[in-house]
Coordinates of C-alpha atoms in Angstrom, one line a residue:
Chain X
M115 CA 7.2 42.0 -33.1
T116 CA 4.7 40.4 -30.7
L117 CA 3.1 38.3 -33.4
E118 CA 4.3 37.5 -36.9
L119 CA 2.6 35.3 -39.5
R120 CA 4.5 34.8 -42.7
D121 CA 2.9 33.1 -45.7
V122 CA 0.7 30.9 -43.4
H123 CA -1.4 28.3 -45.0
F124 CA -4.1 26.2 -43.3
A125 CA -6.8 23.9 -44.5
Y126 CA -9.4 21.8 -42.7
G127 CA -9.3 18.7 -45.0
A128 CA -9.3 19.8 -48.6
E129 CA -10.9 23.2 -47.7
P130 CA -8.3 25.9 -47.6
I131 CA -9.0 28.5 -44.9
L132 CA -5.8 30.5 -44.8
D133 CA -4.0 30.9 -48.1
G134 CA -0.7 32.7 -47.6
V135 CA -1.6 35.0 -44.7
N136 CA 0.9 37.6 -43.6
L137 CA 0.3 39.6 -40.4
S138 CA 2.6 41.5 -38.1
L139 CA 1.6 43.0 -34.8
S140 CA 3.7 44.9 -32.3
A141 CA 3.5 45.4 -28.6
G142 CA 0.7 47.7 -27.4
Q143 CA -1.4 47.3 -30.5
F144 CA -5.2 46.7 -30.2
V145 CA -6.3 44.8 -33.4
V146 CA -9.7 43.6 -34.5
L147 CA -9.8 40.7 -37.0
A148 CA -13.0 41.0 -39.0
G149 CA -14.5 39.0 -41.8
P150 CA -17.4 36.7 -42.8
N151 CA -17.9 33.3 -41.3
G152 CA -15.3 30.8 -42.5
S153 CA -12.8 33.5 -43.3
G154 CA -10.2 32.0 -40.9
K155 CA -10.4 34.6 -38.0
S156 CA -10.8 32.0 -35.3
T157 CA -8.3 29.7 -37.0
I158 CA -5.6 32.5 -36.8
L159 CA -6.3 32.9 -33.1
R160 CA -6.0 29.1 -32.5
I161 CA -2.8 29.0 -34.5
C162 CA -1.4 31.8 -32.4
A163 CA -2.5 30.1 -29.2
G164 CA -0.7 26.9 -30.3
L165 CA -3.8 24.9 -30.6
L166 CA -3.4 24.4 -34.4
S167 CA -0.3 24.1 -36.5
P168 CA -0.2 25.6 -40.0
Q169 CA 0.5 23.3 -42.9
A170 CA 2.9 25.9 -44.3
G171 CA 4.4 29.2 -43.3
R172 CA 6.1 30.6 -40.2
V173 CA 4.4 31.7 -37.0
Q174 CA 6.3 33.5 -34.3
V175 CA 4.6 34.6 -31.1
L176 CA 6.3 36.7 -28.3
G177 CA 9.7 35.8 -29.9
G178 CA 9.2 32.1 -29.9
S179 CA 7.0 29.3 -31.2
P180 CA 3.4 29.0 -30.0
A181 CA 4.1 25.3 -29.5
D182 CA 6.4 26.3 -26.7
P183 CA 4.6 26.1 -23.3
A184 CA 6.8 28.9 -21.9
V185 CA 5.4 31.1 -24.7
R186 CA 1.8 30.0 -24.2
R187 CA 2.0 30.9 -20.5
R188 CA 2.3 34.6 -21.6
I189 CA -0.9 34.4 -23.7
G190 CA -4.4 35.0 -22.5
Y191 CA -7.0 33.2 -24.7
V192 CA -10.8 33.1 -24.7
P193 CA -12.2 30.6 -27.2
Q194 CA -15.5 31.2 -29.0
G195 CA -18.7 30.2 -27.3
L196 CA -19.5 29.2 -23.8
R197 CA -18.2 26.0 -22.3
P198 CA -20.8 23.4 -21.6
P199 CA -21.9 23.3 -18.0
G200 CA -20.1 20.6 -15.9
T201 CA -21.7 18.4 -13.4
I202 CA -19.7 19.8 -10.5
P203 CA -20.4 23.4 -9.4
V204 CA -17.5 25.7 -9.9
S205 CA -17.3 29.1 -8.3
V206 CA -16.4 32.1 -10.5
Q207 CA -13.3 32.8 -8.5
E208 CA -12.1 29.2 -9.0
V209 CA -12.5 29.6 -12.8
V210 CA -10.6 32.9 -12.8
G211 CA -7.9 31.5 -10.5
A212 CA -7.3 28.8 -13.1
G213 CA -5.9 31.5 -15.3
L214 CA -3.0 31.9 -12.8
V215 CA -2.1 28.2 -12.7
P216 CA 0.4 28.0 -15.5
A217 CA 2.4 31.0 -14.2
R218 CA 2.3 29.8 -10.6
G219 CA 4.2 26.5 -11.5
L220 CA 3.8 22.9 -10.5
F221 CA 3.3 22.0 -6.8
R222 CA 2.7 25.6 -5.7
P223 CA -0.9 26.3 -4.6
L224 CA -2.4 29.7 -5.3
G225 CA -1.6 32.1 -2.4
R226 CA -3.2 35.2 -0.9
A227 CA -1.5 37.5 -3.5
D228 CA -3.0 35.3 -6.3
W229 CA -6.5 35.6 -4.9
S230 CA -6.1 39.3 -4.7
R231 CA -5.2 39.3 -8.4
V232 CA -8.4 37.3 -9.0
R233 CA -10.4 39.9 -7.2
V234 CA -8.8 42.7 -9.3
A235 CA -9.5 40.8 -12.5
L236 CA -13.1 40.2 -11.6
D237 CA -13.5 43.9 -10.7
S238 CA -12.1 44.9 -14.1
V239 CA -15.0 43.1 -15.8
G240 CA -17.6 44.1 -13.2
M241 CA -17.9 40.7 -11.6
S242 CA -16.4 41.1 -8.1
R243 CA -19.9 40.8 -6.6
L244 CA -20.4 37.3 -8.1
A245 CA -17.0 35.9 -7.1
S246 CA -18.4 33.1 -5.0
E247 CA -21.4 32.2 -7.2
C248 CA -21.5 29.0 -9.2
L249 CA -20.5 29.8 -12.7
F250 CA -23.1 27.6 -14.4
E251 CA -25.9 29.3 -12.6
L252 CA -25.1 32.7 -14.0
S253 CA -26.3 34.2 -17.3
G254 CA -24.4 33.7 -20.5
G255 CA -23.0 37.2 -20.4
E256 CA -21.8 36.9 -16.8
Q257 CA -20.1 33.6 -17.7
Q258 CA -18.4 35.3 -20.7
R259 CA -17.1 38.0 -18.4
A260 CA -15.7 35.4 -16.0
M261 CA -13.9 33.8 -19.0
L262 CA -12.5 37.2 -19.9
A263 CA -11.3 37.7 -16.3
R264 CA -9.6 34.3 -16.5
A265 CA -7.8 35.3 -19.6
L266 CA -6.7 38.7 -18.1
V267 CA -5.8 37.7 -14.6
G268 CA -2.2 36.6 -15.4
D269 CA -1.5 40.0 -17.1
P270 CA -0.7 38.3 -20.4
E271 CA 1.5 40.0 -23.0
L272 CA -0.7 38.7 -25.8
I273 CA -4.5 38.7 -25.4
L274 CA -6.4 36.6 -28.0
L275 CA -10.2 36.9 -27.7
D276 CA -12.7 35.2 -30.0
E277 CA -16.1 37.0 -29.9
P278 CA -15.5 38.2 -26.4
T279 CA -18.7 40.3 -26.1
T280 CA -21.1 37.5 -27.1
G281 CA -24.0 37.5 -24.7
I282 CA -22.7 40.5 -22.7
D283 CA -25.3 43.2 -22.3
Q284 CA -24.8 46.7 -23.7
R285 CA -24.1 48.1 -20.3
F286 CA -20.9 46.1 -19.9
R287 CA -19.6 46.2 -23.4
P288 CA -17.9 49.6 -23.1
V289 CA -16.4 48.4 -19.8
I290 CA -14.8 45.5 -21.6
A291 CA -13.6 47.6 -24.5
E292 CA -12.0 50.2 -22.1
E293 CA -10.3 47.4 -20.1
L294 CA -8.8 46.0 -23.2
R295 CA -7.7 49.5 -24.3
A296 CA -6.0 50.0 -21.0
R297 CA -4.2 46.6 -21.3
A298 CA -2.9 47.7 -24.8
A299 CA -1.8 51.0 -23.4
A300 CA 0.1 49.1 -20.7
G301 CA 2.0 47.2 -23.5
A302 CA -0.1 44.1 -24.2
T303 CA -1.0 43.2 -27.7
V304 CA -4.8 42.7 -28.0
V305 CA -6.3 40.7 -30.9
V306 CA -10.1 40.5 -31.0
V307 CA -12.3 38.5 -33.4
T308 CA -15.7 40.1 -33.5
H309 CA -18.9 40.4 -35.5
D310 CA -19.8 43.5 -33.5
P311 CA -17.5 46.3 -34.7
E312 CA -19.5 48.9 -32.8
D313 CA -18.2 47.4 -29.6
F314 CA -14.6 48.2 -30.4
H315 CA -14.4 50.8 -33.2
H316 CA -13.5 53.6 -30.8
V317 CA -10.6 51.8 -29.1
V318 CA -8.8 49.8 -31.7
D319 CA -5.6 50.7 -33.5
R320 CA -6.0 48.5 -36.5
I321 CA -8.8 46.6 -38.2
V322 CA -7.7 43.6 -40.4
L323 CA -10.2 42.1 -42.8
L324 CA -10.0 38.5 -43.9
G325 CA -11.9 36.4 -46.4
E326 CA -12.4 38.8 -49.3
G327 CA -9.3 38.2 -51.3
P328 CA -5.9 39.0 -49.7
I329 CA -5.9 40.1 -46.1
R330 CA -6.2 43.9 -45.9
E331 CA -6.7 46.7 -43.4
L332 CA -9.9 48.7 -43.0
G333 CA -10.1 52.3 -42.0
H334 CA -12.1 53.1 -38.9
D335 CA -15.0 54.7 -40.8
E336 CA -15.2 51.8 -43.2
F337 CA -15.2 49.4 -40.3
H338 CA -17.9 51.2 -38.5
A339 CA -20.0 51.6 -41.6
A340 CA -19.7 47.9 -42.4
G341 CA -21.3 47.1 -39.0
R342 CA -22.7 43.6 -38.7
S343 CA -22.2 42.9 -42.4
L344 CA -18.7 41.8 -41.4
Chain S
M131 CA -22.3 -7.8 19.2
R132 CA -19.9 -5.2 20.7
N133 CA -17.1 -7.7 20.4
I134 CA -17.6 -8.2 16.7
L135 CA -17.4 -4.4 16.1
I136 CA -13.9 -4.2 17.6
T137 CA -12.3 -7.4 16.4
D138 CA -9.1 -7.2 14.5
F139 CA -10.7 -8.0 11.2
A140 CA -13.4 -5.4 11.8
L141 CA -10.8 -2.7 12.7
R142 CA -8.8 -3.5 9.6
A143 CA -12.0 -3.3 7.5
Y144 CA -12.9 0.2 9.0
V145 CA -9.5 1.5 8.0
A146 CA -9.5 -0.1 4.6
A147 CA -13.0 1.1 3.7
S148 CA -12.4 4.6 5.1
V149 CA -9.2 5.3 3.2
V150 CA -10.9 4.1 0.0
G151 CA -14.0 6.1 0.8
L152 CA -11.9 9.2 1.4
T153 CA -9.7 8.8 -1.7
A154 CA -12.2 7.7 -4.3
P155 CA -14.3 10.9 -4.4
A156 CA -11.1 13.0 -4.4
I157 CA -10.3 11.5 -7.8
G158 CA -13.9 11.0 -8.8
T159 CA -14.6 14.8 -8.6
F160 CA -12.2 15.4 -11.5
L161 CA -13.5 12.3 -13.5
V162 CA -17.1 13.4 -13.1
Q163 CA -16.4 16.9 -14.2
R164 CA -14.6 15.6 -17.3
R165 CA -17.5 13.2 -18.1
L166 CA -15.4 10.2 -17.4
S167 CA -17.6 8.8 -14.7
L168 CA -17.5 5.2 -16.0
I169 CA -13.7 5.0 -16.4
G170 CA -13.5 3.4 -12.9
D171 CA -15.7 0.5 -14.2
G172 CA -13.4 0.0 -17.1
V173 CA -10.3 0.0 -15.0
G174 CA -12.0 -2.6 -12.8
H175 CA -12.4 -4.8 -15.9
L176 CA -8.7 -4.5 -16.6
A177 CA -7.7 -5.1 -13.0
F178 CA -9.8 -8.3 -13.2
A179 CA -7.6 -9.6 -16.0
G180 CA -4.6 -8.5 -14.0
V181 CA -5.7 -10.6 -11.0
A182 CA -6.1 -13.7 -13.3
L183 CA -2.7 -13.1 -15.0
G184 CA -1.1 -12.6 -11.6
L185 CA -2.4 -16.0 -10.5
L186 CA -1.2 -17.5 -13.8
F187 CA 2.3 -16.1 -13.3
N188 CA 2.4 -16.7 -9.5
L189 CA 2.2 -13.0 -8.7
A190 CA 0.1 -11.6 -5.8
P191 CA -3.4 -10.7 -7.3
L192 CA -3.1 -7.2 -6.1
W193 CA 0.2 -6.6 -7.9
G194 CA -1.1 -8.3 -11.1
A195 CA -4.2 -6.1 -11.0
L196 CA -2.1 -3.0 -10.5
I197 CA 0.3 -3.7 -13.3
V198 CA -2.4 -4.6 -15.9
A199 CA -4.7 -1.7 -14.9
L200 CA -1.8 0.8 -15.0
V201 CA -0.4 -0.4 -18.4
G202 CA -3.9 -0.8 -19.9
V203 CA -5.3 2.5 -18.9
I204 CA -2.2 4.5 -19.8
G205 CA -2.1 2.8 -23.2
L206 CA -5.8 3.5 -23.6
E207 CA -5.2 7.2 -22.8
R208 CA -2.5 7.4 -25.4
L209 CA -4.7 5.7 -28.0
R210 CA -7.5 8.2 -27.2
T211 CA -5.3 11.2 -27.5
S212 CA -3.7 10.0 -30.7
G213 CA -7.1 10.1 -32.3
R214 CA -6.8 6.6 -33.7
L215 CA -10.0 5.5 -31.9
S216 CA -12.9 7.5 -30.4
G217 CA -12.8 7.8 -26.7
D218 CA -15.7 5.6 -25.7
L219 CA -15.1 3.0 -28.4
S220 CA -11.5 2.5 -27.4
M221 CA -12.5 2.3 -23.8
A222 CA -15.2 -0.3 -24.6
L223 CA -12.9 -2.5 -26.6
V224 CA -10.1 -2.5 -24.0
F225 CA -12.4 -3.0 -21.1
Y226 CA -14.3 -5.9 -22.6
F227 CA -11.0 -7.5 -23.5
G228 CA -10.0 -7.2 -19.8
I229 CA -13.1 -8.9 -18.3
A230 CA -13.1 -11.6 -21.0
L231 CA -9.4 -12.4 -20.5
G232 CA -9.9 -12.5 -16.8
A233 CA -12.8 -14.9 -17.0
V234 CA -10.9 -17.2 -19.5
V235 CA -7.7 -17.3 -17.5
L236 CA -9.4 -17.8 -14.1
S237 CA -11.6 -20.6 -15.5
A238 CA -8.6 -22.3 -17.2
L239 CA -6.8 -22.2 -13.8
N240 CA -9.9 -23.6 -12.2
R241 CA -10.1 -20.6 -9.9
F242 CA -13.4 -19.2 -11.0
D243 CA -14.9 -19.6 -7.6
A244 CA -15.7 -17.7 -4.4
S245 CA -12.4 -15.9 -4.5
A246 CA -13.4 -14.4 -7.9
I247 CA -16.7 -13.3 -6.4
G248 CA -14.7 -11.6 -3.6
I249 CA -12.6 -9.7 -6.2
L250 CA -15.7 -8.6 -8.1
F251 CA -17.8 -7.6 -5.1
G252 CA -15.2 -7.1 -2.3
S253 CA -14.2 -9.0 0.8
V254 CA -13.2 -6.3 3.2
F255 CA -13.4 -8.5 6.3
T256 CA -10.7 -10.8 4.9
V257 CA -8.2 -7.9 4.4
S258 CA -4.8 -8.9 6.0
T259 CA -2.4 -6.4 7.6
S260 CA -0.1 -6.5 4.6
D261 CA -3.1 -5.9 2.3
L262 CA -4.1 -3.0 4.4
V263 CA -0.7 -1.5 4.3
T264 CA -0.7 -1.7 0.5
M265 CA -4.2 -0.2 0.3
V266 CA -3.3 2.7 2.5
A267 CA 0.0 3.3 0.6
L268 CA -1.9 3.3 -2.8
C269 CA -4.5 5.7 -1.5
A270 CA -1.8 7.9 0.1
V271 CA 0.0 8.2 -3.2
D272 CA -3.3 9.3 -4.8
L273 CA -4.2 11.8 -2.1
V274 CA -0.7 13.4 -2.1
A275 CA -0.8 13.6 -5.9
V276 CA -4.2 15.4 -5.8
G277 CA -2.9 17.7 -3.1
L278 CA 0.2 18.6 -5.2
I279 CA -1.4 19.1 -8.5
Y280 CA -4.9 20.1 -7.5
K281 CA -4.9 23.4 -9.3
E282 CA -3.6 21.9 -12.6
L283 CA -6.1 19.1 -12.5
L284 CA -8.9 21.6 -11.8
A285 CA -7.7 23.8 -14.8
V286 CA -7.8 20.8 -17.1
A287 CA -11.2 19.6 -15.8
L288 CA -12.7 23.1 -16.3
D289 CA -11.6 23.4 -19.9
E290 CA -9.0 21.3 -21.6
E291 CA -8.6 23.6 -24.6
T292 CA -8.0 26.7 -22.6
A293 CA -5.6 24.7 -20.3
R294 CA -3.7 23.6 -23.3
A295 CA -3.6 27.1 -24.8
S296 CA -2.2 28.4 -21.5
G297 CA 0.8 26.0 -21.7
L298 CA -0.3 23.3 -19.2
P299 CA 1.0 19.8 -19.9
V300 CA -2.6 18.5 -20.5
E301 CA -1.5 15.1 -21.9
A302 CA 0.7 14.4 -19.0
L303 CA -2.0 15.5 -16.5
N304 CA -4.5 13.2 -18.3
V305 CA -2.1 10.2 -17.9
V306 CA -1.6 11.1 -14.2
T307 CA -5.4 11.2 -13.7
V308 CA -6.0 7.7 -15.2
A309 CA -2.9 6.3 -13.3
M310 CA -4.4 7.6 -10.1
T311 CA -7.7 6.0 -11.0
S312 CA -5.9 2.7 -11.5
L313 CA -4.2 2.9 -8.0
L314 CA -7.6 3.7 -6.4
V315 CA -9.4 0.8 -8.2
V316 CA -6.8 -1.7 -7.1
A317 CA -6.8 -0.3 -3.6
G318 CA -10.6 -0.6 -3.5
M319 CA -10.7 -4.1 -5.0
R320 CA -10.8 -5.7 -1.6
A321 CA -12.9 -3.1 0.1
V322 CA -15.9 -2.9 -2.3
G323 CA -14.9 -5.0 -5.3
L324 CA -14.0 -4.2 -8.8
L325 CA -17.6 -4.0 -9.9
L326 CA -18.6 -1.5 -7.2
I327 CA -15.4 0.7 -6.7
S328 CA -16.6 2.9 -9.6
A329 CA -19.7 3.7 -7.5
L330 CA -17.5 5.2 -4.8
L331 CA -15.8 7.3 -7.5
V332 CA -19.1 8.8 -8.6
V333 CA -21.9 8.6 -6.1
P334 CA -20.4 10.6 -3.2
V335 CA -19.4 13.2 -5.8
A336 CA -23.0 13.4 -7.1
A337 CA -24.2 13.9 -3.5
G338 CA -21.5 16.6 -2.7
S339 CA -22.2 18.5 -5.9
R340 CA -25.9 18.9 -5.0
I341 CA -24.9 20.7 -1.8
A342 CA -21.7 22.7 -2.4
H343 CA -21.3 25.8 -4.6
S344 CA -17.7 25.4 -5.5
F345 CA -15.5 22.6 -6.9
R346 CA -13.4 22.5 -3.7
G347 CA -16.5 22.4 -1.6
S348 CA -18.0 19.6 -3.7
M349 CA -14.8 17.5 -3.4
L350 CA -14.6 18.0 0.4
M351 CA -18.3 17.2 0.8
A352 CA -17.9 14.1 -1.4
M353 CA -14.9 12.9 0.6
A354 CA -16.9 13.2 3.8
V355 CA -19.8 11.3 2.2
G356 CA -17.4 8.6 1.1
V357 CA -15.9 8.0 4.5
I358 CA -19.3 8.1 6.3
S359 CA -20.8 5.7 3.7
A360 CA -17.9 3.3 4.2
L361 CA -18.2 3.2 7.9
V362 CA -22.0 3.1 8.0
G363 CA -22.1 0.4 5.3
L364 CA -19.6 -1.7 7.3
L365 CA -21.4 -1.3 10.6
I366 CA -24.7 -2.4 8.9
A367 CA -22.9 -5.4 7.4
L368 CA -21.4 -6.4 10.8
W369 CA -24.7 -5.8 12.6
Q370 CA -26.8 -7.7 10.1
G371 CA -24.2 -10.4 9.6
H372 CA -25.2 -11.7 6.2
I373 CA -25.0 -8.8 3.7
A374 CA -22.1 -8.0 1.5
P375 CA -20.2 -5.0 2.9
G376 CA -19.3 -3.6 -0.5
G377 CA -23.0 -3.5 -1.5
G378 CA -23.9 -2.0 1.9
I379 CA -21.3 0.8 1.5
V380 CA -22.5 1.7 -2.0
L381 CA -26.2 1.6 -1.0
T382 CA -25.4 3.9 1.9
A383 CA -23.7 6.3 -0.5
L384 CA -26.7 6.2 -2.7
G385 CA -28.9 6.9 0.3
F386 CA -26.8 10.1 0.9
F387 CA -27.3 11.0 -2.7
A388 CA -31.0 10.6 -2.4
L389 CA -30.8 12.8 0.8
S390 CA -28.8 15.4 -1.2
M391 CA -31.5 15.4 -3.8
A392 CA -34.1 16.2 -1.2
V393 CA -32.2 18.9 0.7
G394 CA -29.7 20.2 -1.9
R395 CA -32.0 22.7 -3.5
R396 CA -33.0 24.1 -0.1
A397 CA -29.4 24.4 0.9
S398 CA -28.8 26.3 -2.4
R399 CA -31.5 28.8 -1.6
R400 CA -30.1 29.4 1.9
H401 CA -26.6 29.8 0.6
P402 CA -25.6 33.4 1.1
R403 CA -23.8 35.3 -1.6
G404 CA -20.1 35.9 -0.9
V405 CA -19.5 32.6 0.8
V406 CA -17.8 29.7 -0.9
A407 CA -19.0 26.3 0.3

């Protein structure tokens, strides 16, 4: 199993968000987590990325604990929302290159081969033309695509994306969906949290619904029909 | 006039101010990006207490400042990350403690005199050879550290949460960042003073970021502005004869910032796509 949650409980203060969640995902699966606001979708991603620890239950990611930095280096993660612009200009390729830093190791600068990978990652999200532009001067959708490229550049075995198509125009949404499908076909496990089922309904393997009683799986037709009501 | 410009004390001052002018923006670029622009000020407050405690315990002021600044700022970082106090509140409490302790100890030792003013506003023309060696060594440690872990510091500066999720040792890198800031502040104590060193961490970076289109470009531009400001400020102080070199250096850097405000946007429009500044 790439990812396994067993009887996971999590609460922000007194408010329980996850109440005994069980979920198992294997390599090569493309999964959408759906559900209303506050159902715990983003919390699950953050627990799997090692950013939150559950109050109870067991979480295993890529055969280890998400608290282990060696495990986290094999994960590509895009959090929800855009980062606030910084004071210093940062080029798109610098942002994407940062995705290779953990794998490269301490004291070893990024080399020619790494920058080639950056170009490939940018190309995969239709951003190669903007490699040298300042990130914060781009549109929200372009910034989001750069963040996706940053998550994908290290060829992670587990890809965790929270609302990855937010702000991205309709022209590029199929490009993103197909790229993620290709990653899953190559063996990566892809987990996407989304409120836009139509972006992914044709490429996902499983749809998991949270927040309406126990966690359950939706069929493709049910998922597509639910649309934005999720 | 020409003789003054090439005297031993002037030559030592050029080297001292230049290395500080080169190093401060290299660290300041990360601090500004992380919205920690004022941390240099706070470390200066702690270093002031360190100078006073150094005198109290018969330790060289520079070493007293270094020890207290390092211990204080690393402790502060731990306090901040533990969540026991909010970031700006914990900084304010510790830094005010530093300046107050320094003032009390120095006045109790009857040393709250011109030398204290020199510590606060710099006295680069009185830098001895041994002071200079220490300053260069402290700055060299900082520059080597930035060179070795540049990509990690950049990843954390861009987005701490994503850096943490990708397995980077964010807490350790934060401690290294504040420790580097401490070394720089202590190195700059004699060059521009504890109250003005923070300006060299920030102002050249503000100027560089108006011109460049990348983080690396901003840092290199800022380092150039830092060195040129240091040398021009010193030359003005030597030529004029009565103005404080620390203030002259910082005002020169602010002049470069004003210039960058005027030409930065034009440079941006001219900047061709596909070229990283």
